[in-house]
Amino acid sequence: MDRFEEMRNFVRVVERKSFTKAAGDLLIPRATMTNSIQRLEARLRTRLLDRTTRTVVPTLDGEAYYRRCVDILAELEEADGIFRRTDPRGLLRVNLQGTLARKFIIPRLPEFLERYPCIDLMISDGDRFVDLVHEGFDCVVRSGGLSDSSMIARRLAILREATIASPDYIARTGMPETLEDLKTQGHTMVSFLSGADDKPIPLDFTVNGTVRQIMLPASISVTGADSYAACAYAGLGLVQVPRYRVAEDLKAGRLVDILPEFPPDPMPVSILYPQNRQLSVRVRVFVDWVANILAEADI
């Protein structure tokens, strides 16, 4: 095992905080991973990791060595890509927002895999906040505002939003014609809780170029995008979702478009990756590919 393999193994252990998870990511036995780190510490004559029964964390020397390893490995991969002219290869772990993935990204994956046959994809989806480094993801695609300054974000698209409700809900409560009607008619909202702090997100409406936020009473709160949309179909209140995901149901009359002249603020879609490392070739081609297919999509 050469020094670069030892560096790669060490970086993965630090990021995953686990020998077992790091070994699984790199498809090597746990014993091989453990022996690799022991040889590295013996060669450097310093302890790089503190091990407990629950987690693995770097020592001060380990933190410094980790930062240098990340830079060196990124530069090595980039240099190899320039001079070997080979296809990007290896495991790419990505986390996607579920609805966006099912609608636009996954149906086009055969094209990506045909173009880059040496890349193996591991995809997870959901709406929750993920820790890219410690959970082992290379990048994550998310919609909405971004608050994690430790990540580099690339804007991919802008989603047009709609305020919607079920016909049964409108029959009970009335069709609002102004923003003031939302309160005078006794409208309610389904509360969507942000993943970071579980804080309810208000409804927003664009009036003469200015976004106006409104909080309405809510008897139900959710944390997932699919559950949030399902609440609208169930007549539980007003929700605001990307227009692409409800366009057919609005046309068919299964949902009602509320105050379309005051649309919600468009929602950005971004791809994020850690700022403490250069983009590997396989991450870069995936980022560019996702950007292209979303640019082509009607969203």
XYZ file of C-alpha atoms in Angstrom:
299
model
C 0.000 0.000 0.000
C 1.523 3.348 -1.049
C 1.382 6.620 0.806
C -1.421 8.010 -1.303
C -3.638 5.066 -0.400
C -2.823 5.623 3.272
C -3.757 9.288 2.889
C -7.012 8.388 1.148
C -7.906 5.930 3.902
C -7.043 8.403 6.648
C -9.146 11.173 5.066
C -12.146 8.877 4.792
C -11.890 7.777 8.431
C -11.740 11.397 9.605
C -14.741 12.379 7.489
C -16.858 9.360 8.410
C -15.707 9.231 12.065
C -15.681 5.460 11.753
C -13.282 2.781 10.532
C -16.184 0.549 9.519
C -18.018 3.202 7.470
C -14.796 4.400 5.834
C -13.834 0.841 4.889
C -17.318 0.278 3.459
C -17.098 3.432 1.349
C -13.764 2.350 -0.120
C -14.780 -1.312 -0.494
C -11.935 -2.698 1.610
C -11.997 -4.906 4.732
C -12.130 -3.102 8.072
C -8.926 -4.869 9.143
C -7.138 -3.472 6.089
C -8.319 0.026 6.997
C -7.180 -0.365 10.616
C -3.754 -1.674 9.599
C -3.350 1.159 7.113
C -3.908 3.819 9.777
C -1.612 2.044 12.224
C 1.191 1.957 9.639
C 0.623 5.631 8.854
C 0.839 6.640 12.523
C 3.963 4.506 12.984
C 5.626 6.070 9.952
C 4.786 9.606 11.079
C 5.594 8.765 14.723
C 2.502 10.516 16.024
C -1.064 9.650 16.973
C -3.456 11.001 14.347
C -6.755 9.674 15.705
C -8.384 9.334 19.099
C -10.534 6.223 19.182
C -13.501 5.591 21.481
C -16.213 2.950 21.422
C -18.600 5.426 19.757
C -16.547 7.546 17.366
C -13.159 8.415 15.920
C -11.878 12.000 15.993
C -8.579 13.484 14.821
C -5.966 14.762 17.258
C -4.448 18.200 16.723
C -1.735 16.592 14.593
C -4.439 14.614 12.823
C -6.408 17.764 11.983
C -3.340 19.389 10.433
C -2.422 16.245 8.512
C -6.018 15.841 7.293
C -6.067 19.329 5.758
C -2.820 18.688 3.885
C -4.013 15.270 2.696
C -7.242 16.706 1.277
C -5.296 19.219 -0.810
C -2.696 16.702 -1.963
C -5.232 14.058 -2.999
C -7.331 16.581 -4.923
C -4.273 17.854 -6.787
C -3.176 14.286 -7.549
C -6.569 13.349 -8.988
C -6.680 16.500 -11.088
C -3.154 15.894 -12.412
C -4.016 12.299 -13.298
C -7.104 13.475 -15.148
C -5.092 15.953 -17.209
C -2.322 13.631 -18.310
C -3.938 10.193 -18.435
C -6.968 11.482 -20.357
C -9.035 8.646 -18.889
C -12.731 8.685 -18.120
C -13.755 9.814 -14.608
C -14.029 6.784 -12.360
C -14.845 5.694 -8.851
C -17.742 5.871 -6.388
C -19.780 9.079 -6.356
C -22.055 9.539 -3.317
C -24.775 12.145 -3.834
C -27.802 13.251 -1.832
C -30.754 14.643 -3.790
C -34.016 16.369 -2.945
C -36.498 13.572 -3.564
C -39.137 15.178 -5.796
C -36.567 16.947 -7.927
C -34.608 13.718 -8.319
C -37.619 11.633 -9.352
C -38.938 14.239 -11.789
C -35.790 15.417 -13.561
C -32.564 13.673 -12.541
C -33.244 9.941 -12.209
C -35.084 9.618 -15.568
C -31.957 10.988 -17.283
C -29.421 8.874 -15.369
C -29.018 6.320 -18.186
C -27.495 9.117 -20.285
C -25.029 9.991 -17.531
C -23.966 6.382 -16.958
C -23.572 5.797 -20.689
C -21.356 8.859 -20.946
C -19.347 8.000 -17.794
C -19.407 4.184 -17.499
C -16.570 4.075 -14.943
C -18.496 6.088 -12.332
C -20.540 4.177 -9.747
C -23.384 6.212 -8.240
C -24.735 5.877 -4.711
C -27.857 8.059 -4.392
C -29.847 8.904 -1.293
C -32.784 11.290 -1.281
C -34.750 13.319 1.228
C -35.368 16.821 2.506
C -33.437 16.735 5.761
C -30.226 18.639 6.391
C -27.197 16.430 5.774
C -23.606 16.812 6.904
C -21.750 16.203 3.655
C -18.368 15.537 5.197
C -19.303 13.341 8.151
C -21.978 11.413 6.237
C -19.596 10.809 3.365
C -21.404 12.600 0.519
C -19.515 14.195 -2.342
C -22.283 16.674 -3.136
C -25.927 17.418 -2.375
C -28.711 19.007 -4.446
C -31.177 21.153 -2.502
C -33.927 23.677 -3.204
C -34.590 26.739 -1.082
C -32.414 29.159 0.846
C -28.948 28.115 1.947
C -27.494 28.824 5.373
C -24.411 26.584 5.570
C -21.466 28.890 4.850
C -19.008 25.983 5.115
C -20.225 24.696 1.746
C -19.654 25.968 -1.773
C -22.967 26.369 -3.616
C -23.582 26.541 -7.346
C -26.966 27.828 -8.471
C -28.567 25.366 -10.899
C -32.087 26.643 -11.538
C -34.970 28.730 -10.265
C -38.288 27.014 -9.500
C -41.533 28.886 -10.083
C -43.800 28.401 -7.067
C -47.564 28.239 -6.650
C -49.943 28.656 -3.726
C -52.415 25.779 -3.845
C -55.331 24.216 -2.015
C -57.899 21.489 -2.653
C -61.347 22.276 -4.113
C -62.965 20.974 -0.894
C -60.889 23.383 1.187
C -61.906 26.336 -1.026
C -65.573 25.274 -0.851
C -65.380 25.414 2.950
C -63.292 28.552 3.348
C -63.833 30.644 0.225
C -61.659 31.786 -2.660
C -59.428 34.691 -1.596
C -59.134 37.570 -4.036
C -56.722 39.696 -1.981
C -54.033 39.004 0.583
C -56.286 40.513 3.230
C -58.893 37.837 2.458
C -56.482 35.206 3.744
C -57.147 36.381 7.272
C -60.672 37.773 7.017
C -61.947 34.519 5.482
C -60.186 32.460 8.140
C -57.688 30.628 5.942
C -55.144 28.256 7.418
C -51.772 27.020 6.201
C -49.865 23.802 6.501
C -46.689 24.659 8.372
C -43.474 23.491 6.734
C -40.613 23.258 9.232
C -37.106 24.061 8.032
C -34.647 21.227 8.496
C -32.037 23.272 10.345
C -34.039 24.619 13.295
C -37.634 23.370 12.860
C -38.788 26.958 12.445
C -42.083 27.369 10.525
C -41.643 28.928 7.095
C -44.221 31.670 6.341
C -46.140 31.921 3.093
C -44.723 34.565 0.793
C -46.366 36.558 -1.978
C -44.833 38.952 -4.505
C -46.649 42.293 -4.606
C -45.347 44.903 -7.065
C -41.888 43.345 -6.969
C -41.749 43.137 -3.174
C -42.053 39.870 -1.265
C -44.602 39.982 1.543
C -44.558 37.209 4.144
C -47.727 36.047 5.885
C -48.175 33.604 8.764
C -51.564 31.937 9.052
C -52.876 29.574 11.738
C -51.703 25.989 11.244
C -53.028 22.856 12.865
C -50.480 20.573 11.208
C -46.729 20.868 10.701
C -44.547 18.700 8.451
C -40.856 18.363 7.624
C -41.003 16.555 4.268
C -41.869 17.917 0.834
C -44.075 14.958 -0.139
C -46.077 15.148 3.091
C -46.405 18.909 2.663
C -47.944 18.549 -0.806
C -50.145 15.661 0.341
C -51.689 17.936 2.970
C -52.962 20.232 0.220
C -54.713 17.344 -1.539
C -56.253 16.347 1.795
C -57.770 19.814 2.254
C -55.708 20.678 5.317
C -54.788 24.228 4.278
C -52.748 26.360 1.909
C -49.309 25.221 0.817
C -46.677 26.646 -1.528
C -44.817 24.206 -3.769
C -42.873 24.242 -7.043
C -45.355 24.705 -9.883
C -43.924 21.836 -11.943
C -45.017 19.219 -9.398
C -48.706 20.291 -9.396
C -49.167 21.655 -12.938
C -51.190 18.653 -14.194
C -53.458 18.609 -11.138
C -54.082 22.351 -11.419
C -55.061 21.877 -15.066
C -57.318 18.936 -14.209
C -59.035 20.793 -11.357
C -57.784 18.482 -8.627
C -56.077 21.502 -7.069
C -56.856 25.219 -7.081
C -54.341 27.959 -7.914
C -54.594 30.574 -5.134
C -53.816 34.258 -5.795
C -51.726 33.539 -8.934
C -51.316 37.289 -9.470
C -49.246 37.340 -6.259
C -46.894 34.395 -6.824
C -44.494 33.129 -4.166
C -40.867 34.099 -4.453
C -39.138 31.674 -6.864
C -37.108 28.955 -5.154
C -33.435 28.480 -6.068
C -32.001 25.018 -6.695
C -28.331 24.607 -5.779
C -25.700 21.916 -5.638
C -23.368 22.034 -2.633
C -19.981 20.531 -1.915
C -17.356 21.089 0.801
C -15.188 24.154 0.412
C -12.130 22.556 2.013
C -11.461 20.365 -1.003
C -11.061 20.783 -4.729
C -13.708 19.184 -6.904
C -12.748 15.732 -8.135
C -13.261 15.076 -11.821
C -16.217 12.747 -11.170
C -17.951 15.346 -8.977
C -17.291 18.077 -11.543
C -18.832 16.133 -14.427
C -21.884 15.274 -12.306
C -22.367 18.912 -11.266
C -22.127 20.072 -14.895
C -24.507 17.343 -16.061
C -27.172 18.179 -13.443
C -26.869 21.880 -14.312
C -27.448 21.100 -18.001
C -30.517 18.900 -17.527
C -32.164 21.398 -15.166
C -31.439 24.187 -17.661
C -33.323 22.143 -20.271
C -36.268 21.373 -17.983
C -39.509 23.352 -17.917
C -39.463 24.462 -14.292
